[in-house]
PDB file of C-alpha atoms and ligand atoms in Angstrom:
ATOM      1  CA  UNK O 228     171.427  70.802  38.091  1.00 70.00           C
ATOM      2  CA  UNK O 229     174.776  70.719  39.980  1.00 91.00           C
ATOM      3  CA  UNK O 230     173.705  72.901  43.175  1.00 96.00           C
ATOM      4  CA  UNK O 231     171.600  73.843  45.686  1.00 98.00           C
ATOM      5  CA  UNK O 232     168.882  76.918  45.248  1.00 98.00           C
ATOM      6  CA  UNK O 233     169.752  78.245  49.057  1.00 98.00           C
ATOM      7  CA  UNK O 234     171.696  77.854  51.929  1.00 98.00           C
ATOM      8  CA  UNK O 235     171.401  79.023  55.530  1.00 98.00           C
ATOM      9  CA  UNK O 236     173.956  78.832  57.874  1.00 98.00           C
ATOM     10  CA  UNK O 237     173.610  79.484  61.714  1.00 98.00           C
ATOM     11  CA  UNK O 238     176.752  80.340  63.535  1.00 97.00           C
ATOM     12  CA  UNK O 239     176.599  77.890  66.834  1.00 97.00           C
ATOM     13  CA  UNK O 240     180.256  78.513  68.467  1.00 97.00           C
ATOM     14  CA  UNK O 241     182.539  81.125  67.994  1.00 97.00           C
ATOM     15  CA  UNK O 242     185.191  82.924  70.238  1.00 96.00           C
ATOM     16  CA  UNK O 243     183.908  86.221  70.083  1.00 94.00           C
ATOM     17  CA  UNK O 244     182.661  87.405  73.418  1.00 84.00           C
ATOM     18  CA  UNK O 245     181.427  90.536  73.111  1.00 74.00           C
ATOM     19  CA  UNK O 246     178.532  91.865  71.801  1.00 69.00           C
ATOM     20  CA  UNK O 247     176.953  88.585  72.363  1.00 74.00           C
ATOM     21  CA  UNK O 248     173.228  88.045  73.044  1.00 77.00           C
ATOM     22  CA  UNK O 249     170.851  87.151  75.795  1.00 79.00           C
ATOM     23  CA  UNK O 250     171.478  83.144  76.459  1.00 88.00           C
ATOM     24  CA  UNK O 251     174.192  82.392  74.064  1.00 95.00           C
ATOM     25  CA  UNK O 252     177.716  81.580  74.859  1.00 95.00           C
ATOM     26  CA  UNK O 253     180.651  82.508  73.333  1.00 96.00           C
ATOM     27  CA  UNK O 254     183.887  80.156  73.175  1.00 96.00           C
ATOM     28  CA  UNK O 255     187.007  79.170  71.588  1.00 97.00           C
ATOM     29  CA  UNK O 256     186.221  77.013  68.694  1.00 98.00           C
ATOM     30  CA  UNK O 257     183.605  77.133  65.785  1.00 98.00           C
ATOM     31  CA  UNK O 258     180.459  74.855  64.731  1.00 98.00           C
ATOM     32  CA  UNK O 259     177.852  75.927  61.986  1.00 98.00           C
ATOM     33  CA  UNK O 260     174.556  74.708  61.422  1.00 98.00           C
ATOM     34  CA  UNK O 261     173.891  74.759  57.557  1.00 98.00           C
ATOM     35  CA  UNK O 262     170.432  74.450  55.997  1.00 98.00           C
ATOM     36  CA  UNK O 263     171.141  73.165  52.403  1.00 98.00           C
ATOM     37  CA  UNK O 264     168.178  73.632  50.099  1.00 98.00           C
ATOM     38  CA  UNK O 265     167.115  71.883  46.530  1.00 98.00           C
ATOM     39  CA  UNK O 266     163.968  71.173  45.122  1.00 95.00           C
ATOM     40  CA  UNK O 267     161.694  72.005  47.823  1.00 96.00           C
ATOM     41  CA  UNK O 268     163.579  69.540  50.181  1.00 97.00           C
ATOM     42  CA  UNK O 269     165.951  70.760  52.975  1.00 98.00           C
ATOM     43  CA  UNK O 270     169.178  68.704  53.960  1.00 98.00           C
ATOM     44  CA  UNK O 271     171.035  69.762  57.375  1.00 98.00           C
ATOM     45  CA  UNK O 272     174.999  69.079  57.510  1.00 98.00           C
ATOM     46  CA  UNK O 273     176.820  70.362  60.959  1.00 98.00           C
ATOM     47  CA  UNK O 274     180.509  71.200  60.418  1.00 98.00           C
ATOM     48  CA  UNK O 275     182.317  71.223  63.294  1.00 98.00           C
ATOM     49  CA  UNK O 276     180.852  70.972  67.211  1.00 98.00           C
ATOM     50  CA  UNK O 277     182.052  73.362  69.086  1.00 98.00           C
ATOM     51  CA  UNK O 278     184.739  72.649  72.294  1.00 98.00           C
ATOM     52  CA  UNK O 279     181.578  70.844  74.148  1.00 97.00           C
ATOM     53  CA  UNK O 280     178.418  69.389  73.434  1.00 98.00           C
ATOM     54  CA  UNK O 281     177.003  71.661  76.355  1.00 97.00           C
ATOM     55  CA  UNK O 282     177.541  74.917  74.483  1.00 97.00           C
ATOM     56  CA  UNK O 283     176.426  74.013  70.984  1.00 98.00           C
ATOM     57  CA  UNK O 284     173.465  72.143  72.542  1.00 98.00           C
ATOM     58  CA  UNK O 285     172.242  75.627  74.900  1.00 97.00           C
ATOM     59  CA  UNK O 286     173.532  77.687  71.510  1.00 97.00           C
ATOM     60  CA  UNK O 287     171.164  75.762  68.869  1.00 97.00           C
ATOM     61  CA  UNK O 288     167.862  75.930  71.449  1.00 96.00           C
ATOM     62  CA  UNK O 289     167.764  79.574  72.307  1.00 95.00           C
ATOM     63  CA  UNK O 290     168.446  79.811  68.472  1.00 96.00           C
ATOM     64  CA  UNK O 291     165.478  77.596  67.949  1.00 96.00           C
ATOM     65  CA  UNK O 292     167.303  75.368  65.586  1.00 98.00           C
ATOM     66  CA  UNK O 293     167.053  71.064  66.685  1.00 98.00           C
ATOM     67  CA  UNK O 294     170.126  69.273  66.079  1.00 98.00           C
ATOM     68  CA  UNK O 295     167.768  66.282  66.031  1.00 98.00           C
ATOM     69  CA  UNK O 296     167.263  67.165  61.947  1.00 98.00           C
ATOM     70  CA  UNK O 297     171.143  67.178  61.529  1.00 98.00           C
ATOM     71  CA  UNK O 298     171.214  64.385  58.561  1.00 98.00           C
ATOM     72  CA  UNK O 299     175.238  65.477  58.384  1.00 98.00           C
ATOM     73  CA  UNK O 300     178.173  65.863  60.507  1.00 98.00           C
ATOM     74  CA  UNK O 301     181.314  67.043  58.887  1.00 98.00           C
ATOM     75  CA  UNK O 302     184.480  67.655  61.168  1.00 98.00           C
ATOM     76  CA  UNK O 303     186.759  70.430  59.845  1.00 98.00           C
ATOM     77  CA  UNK O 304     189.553  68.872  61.686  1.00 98.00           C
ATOM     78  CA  UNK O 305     191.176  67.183  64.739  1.00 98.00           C
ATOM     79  CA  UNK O 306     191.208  69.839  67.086  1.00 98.00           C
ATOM     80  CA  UNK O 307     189.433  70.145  70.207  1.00 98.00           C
ATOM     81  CA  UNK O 308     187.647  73.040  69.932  1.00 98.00           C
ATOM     82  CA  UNK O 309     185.832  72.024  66.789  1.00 98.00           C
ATOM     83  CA  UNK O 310     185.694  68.186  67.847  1.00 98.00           C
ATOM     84  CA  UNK O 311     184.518  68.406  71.493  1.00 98.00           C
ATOM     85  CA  UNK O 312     181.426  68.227  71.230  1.00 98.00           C
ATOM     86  CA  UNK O 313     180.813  65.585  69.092  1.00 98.00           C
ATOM     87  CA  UNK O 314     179.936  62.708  71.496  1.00 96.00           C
ATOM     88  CA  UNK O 315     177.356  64.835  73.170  1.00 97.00           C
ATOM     89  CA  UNK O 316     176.093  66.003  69.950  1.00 98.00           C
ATOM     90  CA  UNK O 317     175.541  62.400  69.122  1.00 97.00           C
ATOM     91  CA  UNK O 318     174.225  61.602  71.897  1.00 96.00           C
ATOM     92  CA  UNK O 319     171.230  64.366  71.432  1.00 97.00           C
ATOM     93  CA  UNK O 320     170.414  63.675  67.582  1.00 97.00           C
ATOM     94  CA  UNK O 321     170.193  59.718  68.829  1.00 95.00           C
ATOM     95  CA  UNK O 322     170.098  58.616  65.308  1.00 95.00           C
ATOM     96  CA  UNK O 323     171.853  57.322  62.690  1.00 96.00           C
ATOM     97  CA  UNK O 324     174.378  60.315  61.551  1.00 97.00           C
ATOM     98  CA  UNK O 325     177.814  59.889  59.491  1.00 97.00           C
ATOM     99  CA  UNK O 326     180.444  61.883  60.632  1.00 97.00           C
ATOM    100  CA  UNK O 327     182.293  62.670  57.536  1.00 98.00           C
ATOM    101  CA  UNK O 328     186.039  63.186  58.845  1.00 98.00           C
ATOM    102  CA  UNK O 329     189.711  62.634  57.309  1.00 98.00           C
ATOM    103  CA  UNK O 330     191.813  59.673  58.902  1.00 97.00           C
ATOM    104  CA  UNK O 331     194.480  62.019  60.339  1.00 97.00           C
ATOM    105  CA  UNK O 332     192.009  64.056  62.463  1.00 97.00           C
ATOM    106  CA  UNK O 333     192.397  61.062  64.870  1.00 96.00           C
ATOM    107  CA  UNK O 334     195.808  61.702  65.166  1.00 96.00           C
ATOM    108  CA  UNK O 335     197.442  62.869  68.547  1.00 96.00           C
ATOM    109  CA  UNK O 336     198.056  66.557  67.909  1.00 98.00           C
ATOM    110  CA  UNK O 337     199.902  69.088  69.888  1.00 97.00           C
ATOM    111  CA  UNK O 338     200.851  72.756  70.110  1.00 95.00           C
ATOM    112  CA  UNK O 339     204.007  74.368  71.330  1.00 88.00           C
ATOM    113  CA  UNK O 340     203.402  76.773  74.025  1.00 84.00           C
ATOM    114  CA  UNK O 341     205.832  78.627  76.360  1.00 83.00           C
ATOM    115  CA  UNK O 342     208.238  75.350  75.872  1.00 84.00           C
ATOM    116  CA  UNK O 343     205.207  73.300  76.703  1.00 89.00           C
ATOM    117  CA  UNK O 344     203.887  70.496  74.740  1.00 91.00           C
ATOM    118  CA  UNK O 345     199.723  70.751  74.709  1.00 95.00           C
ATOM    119  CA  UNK O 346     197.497  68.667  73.833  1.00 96.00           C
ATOM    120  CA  UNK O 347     194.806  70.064  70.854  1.00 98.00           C
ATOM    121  CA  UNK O 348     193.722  66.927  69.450  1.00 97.00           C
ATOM    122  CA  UNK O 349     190.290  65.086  69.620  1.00 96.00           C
ATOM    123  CA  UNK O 350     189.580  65.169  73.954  1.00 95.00           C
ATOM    124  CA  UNK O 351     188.095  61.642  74.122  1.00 92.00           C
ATOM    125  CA  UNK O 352     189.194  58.071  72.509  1.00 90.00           C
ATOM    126  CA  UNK O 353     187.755  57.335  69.563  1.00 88.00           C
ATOM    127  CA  UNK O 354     186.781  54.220  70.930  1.00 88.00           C
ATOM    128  CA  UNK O 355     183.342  55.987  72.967  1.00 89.00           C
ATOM    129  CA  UNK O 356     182.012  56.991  69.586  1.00 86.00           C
ATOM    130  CA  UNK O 357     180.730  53.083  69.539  1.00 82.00           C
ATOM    131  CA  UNK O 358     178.232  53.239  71.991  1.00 83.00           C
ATOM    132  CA  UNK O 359     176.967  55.998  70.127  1.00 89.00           C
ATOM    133  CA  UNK O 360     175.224  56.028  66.544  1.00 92.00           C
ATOM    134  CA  UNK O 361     177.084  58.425  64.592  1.00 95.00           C
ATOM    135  CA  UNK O 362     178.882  56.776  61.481  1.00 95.00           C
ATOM    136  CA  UNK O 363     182.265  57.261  60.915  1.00 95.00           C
ATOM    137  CA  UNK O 364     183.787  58.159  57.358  1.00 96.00           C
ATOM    138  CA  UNK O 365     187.639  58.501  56.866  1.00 96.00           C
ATOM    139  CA  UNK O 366     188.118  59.724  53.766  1.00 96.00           C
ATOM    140  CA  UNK O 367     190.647  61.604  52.209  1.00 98.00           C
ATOM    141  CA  UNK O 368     189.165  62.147  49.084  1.00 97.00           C
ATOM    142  CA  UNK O 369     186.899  64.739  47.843  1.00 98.00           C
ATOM    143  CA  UNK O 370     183.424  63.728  48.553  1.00 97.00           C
ATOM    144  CA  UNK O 371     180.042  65.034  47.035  1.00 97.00           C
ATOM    145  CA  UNK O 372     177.237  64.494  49.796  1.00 96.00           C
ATOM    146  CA  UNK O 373     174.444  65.838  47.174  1.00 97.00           C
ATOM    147  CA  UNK O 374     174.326  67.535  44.100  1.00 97.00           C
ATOM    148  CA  UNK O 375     176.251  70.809  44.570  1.00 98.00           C
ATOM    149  CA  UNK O 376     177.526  70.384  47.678  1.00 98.00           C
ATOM    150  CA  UNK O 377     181.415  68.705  48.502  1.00 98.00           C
ATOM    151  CA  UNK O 378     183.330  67.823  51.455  1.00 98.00           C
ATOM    152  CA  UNK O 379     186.771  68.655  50.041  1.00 98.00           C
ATOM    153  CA  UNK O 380     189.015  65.603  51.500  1.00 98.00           C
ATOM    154  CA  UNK O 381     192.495  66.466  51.810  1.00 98.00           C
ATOM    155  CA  UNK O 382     193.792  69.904  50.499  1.00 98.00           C
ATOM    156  CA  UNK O 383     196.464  70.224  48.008  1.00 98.00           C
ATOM    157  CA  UNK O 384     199.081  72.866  48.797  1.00 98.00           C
ATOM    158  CA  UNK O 385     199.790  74.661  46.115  1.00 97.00           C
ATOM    159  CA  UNK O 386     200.362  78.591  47.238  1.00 96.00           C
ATOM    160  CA  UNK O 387     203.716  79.327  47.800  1.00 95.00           C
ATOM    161  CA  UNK O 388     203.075  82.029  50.876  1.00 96.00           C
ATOM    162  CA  UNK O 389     200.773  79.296  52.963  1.00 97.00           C
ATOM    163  CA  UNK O 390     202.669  77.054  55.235  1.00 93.00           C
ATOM    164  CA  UNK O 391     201.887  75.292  57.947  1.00 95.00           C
ATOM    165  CA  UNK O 392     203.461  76.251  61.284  1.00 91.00           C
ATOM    166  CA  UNK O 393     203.519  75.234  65.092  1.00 92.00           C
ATOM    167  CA  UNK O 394     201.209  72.025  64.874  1.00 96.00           C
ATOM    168  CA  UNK O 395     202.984  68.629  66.121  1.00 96.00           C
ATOM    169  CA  UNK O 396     202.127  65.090  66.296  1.00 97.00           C
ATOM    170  CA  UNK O 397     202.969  62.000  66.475  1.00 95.00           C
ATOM    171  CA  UNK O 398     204.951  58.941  64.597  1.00 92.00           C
ATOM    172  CA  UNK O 399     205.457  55.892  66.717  1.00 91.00           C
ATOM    173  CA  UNK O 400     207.215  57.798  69.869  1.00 91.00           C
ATOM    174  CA  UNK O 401     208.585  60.772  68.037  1.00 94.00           C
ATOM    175  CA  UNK O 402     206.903  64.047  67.899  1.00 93.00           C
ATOM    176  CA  UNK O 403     207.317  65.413  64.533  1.00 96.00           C
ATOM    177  CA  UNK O 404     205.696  68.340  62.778  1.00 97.00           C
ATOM    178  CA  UNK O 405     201.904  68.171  62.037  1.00 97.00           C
ATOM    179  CA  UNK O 406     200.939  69.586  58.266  1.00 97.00           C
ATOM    180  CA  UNK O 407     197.356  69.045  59.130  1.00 98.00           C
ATOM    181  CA  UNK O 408     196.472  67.076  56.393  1.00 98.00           C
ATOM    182  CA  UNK O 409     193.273  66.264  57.815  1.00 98.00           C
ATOM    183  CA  UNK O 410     192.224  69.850  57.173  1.00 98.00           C
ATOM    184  CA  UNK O 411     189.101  70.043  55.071  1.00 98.00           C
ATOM    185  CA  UNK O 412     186.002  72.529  53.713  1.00 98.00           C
ATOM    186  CA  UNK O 413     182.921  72.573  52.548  1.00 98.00           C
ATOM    187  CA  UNK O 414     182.159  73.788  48.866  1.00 98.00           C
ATOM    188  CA  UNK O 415     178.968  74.735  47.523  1.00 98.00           C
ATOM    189  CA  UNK O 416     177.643  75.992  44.681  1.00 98.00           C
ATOM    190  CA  UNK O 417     174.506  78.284  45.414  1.00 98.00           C
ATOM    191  CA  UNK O 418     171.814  79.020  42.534  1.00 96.00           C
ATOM    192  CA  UNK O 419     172.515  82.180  40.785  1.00 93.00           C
ATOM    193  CA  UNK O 420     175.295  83.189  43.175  1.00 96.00           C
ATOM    194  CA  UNK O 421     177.800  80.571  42.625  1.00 97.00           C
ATOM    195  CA  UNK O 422     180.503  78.842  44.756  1.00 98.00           C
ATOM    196  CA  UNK O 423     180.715  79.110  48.458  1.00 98.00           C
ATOM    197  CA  UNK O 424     183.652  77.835  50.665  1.00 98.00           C
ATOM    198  CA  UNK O 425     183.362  77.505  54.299  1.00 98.00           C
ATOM    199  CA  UNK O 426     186.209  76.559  56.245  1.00 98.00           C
ATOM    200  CA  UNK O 427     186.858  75.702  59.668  1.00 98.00           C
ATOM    201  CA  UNK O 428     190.102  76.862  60.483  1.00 97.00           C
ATOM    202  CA  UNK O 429     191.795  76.909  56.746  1.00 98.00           C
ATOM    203  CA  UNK O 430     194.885  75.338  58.320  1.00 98.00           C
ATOM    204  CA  UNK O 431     195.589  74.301  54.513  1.00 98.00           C
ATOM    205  CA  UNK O 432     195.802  77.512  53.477  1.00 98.00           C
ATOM    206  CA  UNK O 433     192.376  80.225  52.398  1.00 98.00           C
ATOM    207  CA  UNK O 434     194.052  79.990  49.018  1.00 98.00           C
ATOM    208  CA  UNK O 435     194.861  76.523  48.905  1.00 98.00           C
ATOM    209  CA  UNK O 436     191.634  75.695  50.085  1.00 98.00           C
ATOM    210  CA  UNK O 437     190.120  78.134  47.752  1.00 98.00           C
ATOM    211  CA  UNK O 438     191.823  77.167  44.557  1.00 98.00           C
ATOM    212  CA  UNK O 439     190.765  73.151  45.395  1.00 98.00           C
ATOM    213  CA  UNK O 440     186.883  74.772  45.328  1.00 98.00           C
ATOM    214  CA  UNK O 441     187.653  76.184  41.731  1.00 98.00           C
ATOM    215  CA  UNK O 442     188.903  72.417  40.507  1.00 97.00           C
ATOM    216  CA  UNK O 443     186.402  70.202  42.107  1.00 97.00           C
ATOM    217  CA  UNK O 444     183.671  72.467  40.748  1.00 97.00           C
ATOM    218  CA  UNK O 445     184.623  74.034  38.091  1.00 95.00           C
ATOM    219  CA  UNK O 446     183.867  77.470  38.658  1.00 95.00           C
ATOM    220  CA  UNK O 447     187.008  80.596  38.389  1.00 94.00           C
ATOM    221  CA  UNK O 448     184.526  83.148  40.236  1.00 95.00           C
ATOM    222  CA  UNK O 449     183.731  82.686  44.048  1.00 98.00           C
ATOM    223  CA  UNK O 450     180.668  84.550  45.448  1.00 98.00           C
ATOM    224  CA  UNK O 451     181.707  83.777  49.658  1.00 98.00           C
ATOM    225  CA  UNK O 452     184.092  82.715  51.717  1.00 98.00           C
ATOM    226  CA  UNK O 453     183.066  82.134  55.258  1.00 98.00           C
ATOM    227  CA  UNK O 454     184.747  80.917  58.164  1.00 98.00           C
ATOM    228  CA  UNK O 455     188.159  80.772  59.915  1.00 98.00           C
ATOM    229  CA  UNK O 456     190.889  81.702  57.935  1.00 98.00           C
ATOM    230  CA  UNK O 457     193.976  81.022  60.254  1.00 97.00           C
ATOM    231  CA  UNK O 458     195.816  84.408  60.109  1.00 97.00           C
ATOM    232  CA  UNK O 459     196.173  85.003  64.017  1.00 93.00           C
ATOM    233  CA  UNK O 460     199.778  84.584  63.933  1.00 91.00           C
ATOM    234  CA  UNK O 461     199.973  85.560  60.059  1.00 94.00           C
ATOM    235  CA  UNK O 462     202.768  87.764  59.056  1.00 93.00           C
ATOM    236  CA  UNK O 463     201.760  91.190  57.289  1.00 95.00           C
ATOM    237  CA  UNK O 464     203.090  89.693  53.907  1.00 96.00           C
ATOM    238  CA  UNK O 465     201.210  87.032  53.828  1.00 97.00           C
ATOM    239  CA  UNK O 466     197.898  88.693  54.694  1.00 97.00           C
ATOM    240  CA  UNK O 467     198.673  90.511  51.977  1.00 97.00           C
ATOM    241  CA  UNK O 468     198.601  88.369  49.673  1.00 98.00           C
ATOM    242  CA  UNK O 469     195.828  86.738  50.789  1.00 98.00           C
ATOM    243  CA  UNK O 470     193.967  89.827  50.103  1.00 98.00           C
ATOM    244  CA  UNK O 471     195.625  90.031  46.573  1.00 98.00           C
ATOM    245  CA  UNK O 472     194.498  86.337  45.827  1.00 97.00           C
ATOM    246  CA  UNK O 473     191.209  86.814  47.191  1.00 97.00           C
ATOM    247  CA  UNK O 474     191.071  89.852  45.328  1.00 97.00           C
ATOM    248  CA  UNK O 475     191.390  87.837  42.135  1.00 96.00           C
ATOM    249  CA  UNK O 476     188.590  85.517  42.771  1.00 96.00           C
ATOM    250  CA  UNK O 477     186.241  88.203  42.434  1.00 96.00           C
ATOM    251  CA  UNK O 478     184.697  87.438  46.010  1.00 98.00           C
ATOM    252  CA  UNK O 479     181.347  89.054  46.702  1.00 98.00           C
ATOM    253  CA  UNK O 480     180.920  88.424  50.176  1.00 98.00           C
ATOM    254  CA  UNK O 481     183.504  87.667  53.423  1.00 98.00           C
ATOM    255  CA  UNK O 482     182.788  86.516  56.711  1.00 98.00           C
ATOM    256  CA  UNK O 483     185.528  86.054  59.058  1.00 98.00           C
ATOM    257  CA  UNK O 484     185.496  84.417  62.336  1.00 98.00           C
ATOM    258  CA  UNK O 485     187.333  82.420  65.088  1.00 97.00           C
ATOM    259  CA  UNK O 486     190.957  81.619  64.010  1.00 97.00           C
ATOM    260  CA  UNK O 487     191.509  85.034  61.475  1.00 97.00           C
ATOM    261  CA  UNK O 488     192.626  87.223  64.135  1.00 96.00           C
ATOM    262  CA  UNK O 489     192.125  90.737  64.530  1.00 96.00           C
ATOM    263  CA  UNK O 490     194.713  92.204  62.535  1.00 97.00           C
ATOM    264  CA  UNK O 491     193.778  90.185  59.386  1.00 98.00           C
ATOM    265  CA  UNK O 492     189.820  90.867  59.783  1.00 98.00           C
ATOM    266  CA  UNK O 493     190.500  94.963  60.406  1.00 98.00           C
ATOM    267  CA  UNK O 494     192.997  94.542  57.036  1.00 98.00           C
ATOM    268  CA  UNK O 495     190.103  92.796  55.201  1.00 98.00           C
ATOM    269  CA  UNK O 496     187.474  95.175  56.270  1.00 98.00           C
ATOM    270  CA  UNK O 497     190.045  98.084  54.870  1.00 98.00           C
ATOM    271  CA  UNK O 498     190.224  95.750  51.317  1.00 98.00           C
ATOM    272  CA  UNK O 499     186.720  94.616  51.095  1.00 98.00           C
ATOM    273  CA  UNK O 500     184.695  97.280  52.847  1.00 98.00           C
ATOM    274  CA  UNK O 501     181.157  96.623  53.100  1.00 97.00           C
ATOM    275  CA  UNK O 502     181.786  93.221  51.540  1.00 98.00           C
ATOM    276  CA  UNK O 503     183.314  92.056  54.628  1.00 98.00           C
ATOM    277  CA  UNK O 504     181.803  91.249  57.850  1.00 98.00           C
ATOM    278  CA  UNK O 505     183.112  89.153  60.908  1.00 97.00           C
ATOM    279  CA  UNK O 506     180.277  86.598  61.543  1.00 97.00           C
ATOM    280  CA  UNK O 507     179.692  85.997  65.674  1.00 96.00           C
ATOM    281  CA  UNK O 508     177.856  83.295  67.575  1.00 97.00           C
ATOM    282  CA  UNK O 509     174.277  83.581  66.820  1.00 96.00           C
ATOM    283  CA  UNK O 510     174.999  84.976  63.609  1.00 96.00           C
ATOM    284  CA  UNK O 511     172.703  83.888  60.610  1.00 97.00           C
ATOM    285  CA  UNK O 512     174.090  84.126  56.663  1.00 97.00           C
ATOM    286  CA  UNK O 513     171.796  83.034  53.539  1.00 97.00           C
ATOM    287  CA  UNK O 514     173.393  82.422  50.022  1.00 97.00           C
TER     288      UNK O 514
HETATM  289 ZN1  LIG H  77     192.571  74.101  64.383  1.00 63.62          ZN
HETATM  290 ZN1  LIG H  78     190.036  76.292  65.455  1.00 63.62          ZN
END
């Protein structure tokens, strides 16, 4: 069978500080410990790792979960605050791990702030991963790490209210916009309850990035979408129509975090009601 019976997923990093509990620490950025389970026999995939390995590392042990069984890292994208921690991450597991990333997350990438050029990208030269035994994997395609579970490679942008704005980088000396191709989820489908997407900061697009779940796996209906869904700086119409499109996938469950912004999470809650719950550091979701 094309999926998984289960899937657990332990919140590691996110930005919300308050109410946060006893030894955990709250910060900008996002990791997730999943627990993906088939046949009796658990596989353990880490998307994302946080801003710094020190956070995710004191995060997963009061949490009791050991990042030595991670048999998966996935990066969500370039930036920092879901890349920072990889070398130390590494570092801990001290095993043979691919890192499942696309090519363009090791681009140079910027933000525009206050005039200011600053620097978002990966903090350290890809060059120190060597002395360390993570794997890398570029890839820009779609790739299936097990039955029923896909990294989704580079998103196609289809929806014609998701665009890309304020992200730079770099071609030869000139800075030039940054569509943040390297932008990727994770899709699974989960037993009786169907397709899950979990995103890291949905720069692509929630809809883009949902409607490239429905292709690769063939299912219309989507039981959860969980992660950050990049509407911080979203204008009212185009939360809107998020809400419309999600809407029409028939979503049972959302869980918001890190990059959605307020505004977007309070107008969700108003769609979705009960179905709709921000998800915090320390938080714990099974599908
Ligand atoms: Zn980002
Ligand atoms: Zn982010």
């Amino acid at each position: 069978m094309n999926r998984i019976d289960k899937v657990r997923l332990a919140v590691l990093v996110e930005d919300t500080k308050m109410p946060i509990r006893y030894g955990l620490v709250a910060k900008h950025g996002l990791s997730f410990f999943t627990e993906l389970k088939a046949g009796g026999h658990t596989t353990n995939l880490l998307m994302d790792t946080g801003p710094s390995a020190d956070i995710v590392l004191q995060n997963s042990h009061r949490l009791g979960i050991d990042l030595r069984k991670v048999d998966y890292i996935v990066l969500s994208h370039g930036h920092y605050d879901h890349t920072g921690g990889l070398l130390g991450v590494l570092k801990f597991i001290d095993k043979k791990v691919p890192v499942i990333l696309h090519p363009e997350a090791l681009k140079p990438k910027f933000v525009v702030k206050k005039k200011r050029l600053k620097k978002v990208g990966l903090p350290f030269p890809i060059s120190e991963l060597e002395g360390s035994k993570g794997i890398l994997s570029l890839n820009r395609r779609t790739s299936s790490i097990m039955p029923g579970v896909w990294v989704s490679g580079e998103i196609k942008r289809v929806s014609p209210f998701e665009r890309v704005k304020g992200f730079k980088t770099k071609k030869g000396d000139k800075l030039v916009d940054d569509n943040m191709l390297d932008d990727q989820a994770l899709f699974l489908k989960v037993g009786k309850k169907g397709l899950c997407v979990i995103t890291g900061c949905a720069h692509a697009g929630l809809i883009n990035t949902i409607r490239q779940a429905q292709r690769i796996t063939g299912s219309r209906e989507v039981y959860a979408v969980v992660g950050g869904f990049h509407l911080a700086n979203a204008g009212r119409e185009r939360i809107r129509e998020t809400i419309e499109e999600l809407r029409n996938t028939g979503v049972r469950a959302i869980k918001p975090c890190h990059c959605t912004g307020k505004k977007a999470i309070a107008e969700l809650i108003k769609a979705f009601g009960e179905r709709c719950k921000q998800l915090r550091t320390g938080d714990v979701v099974e599908f």
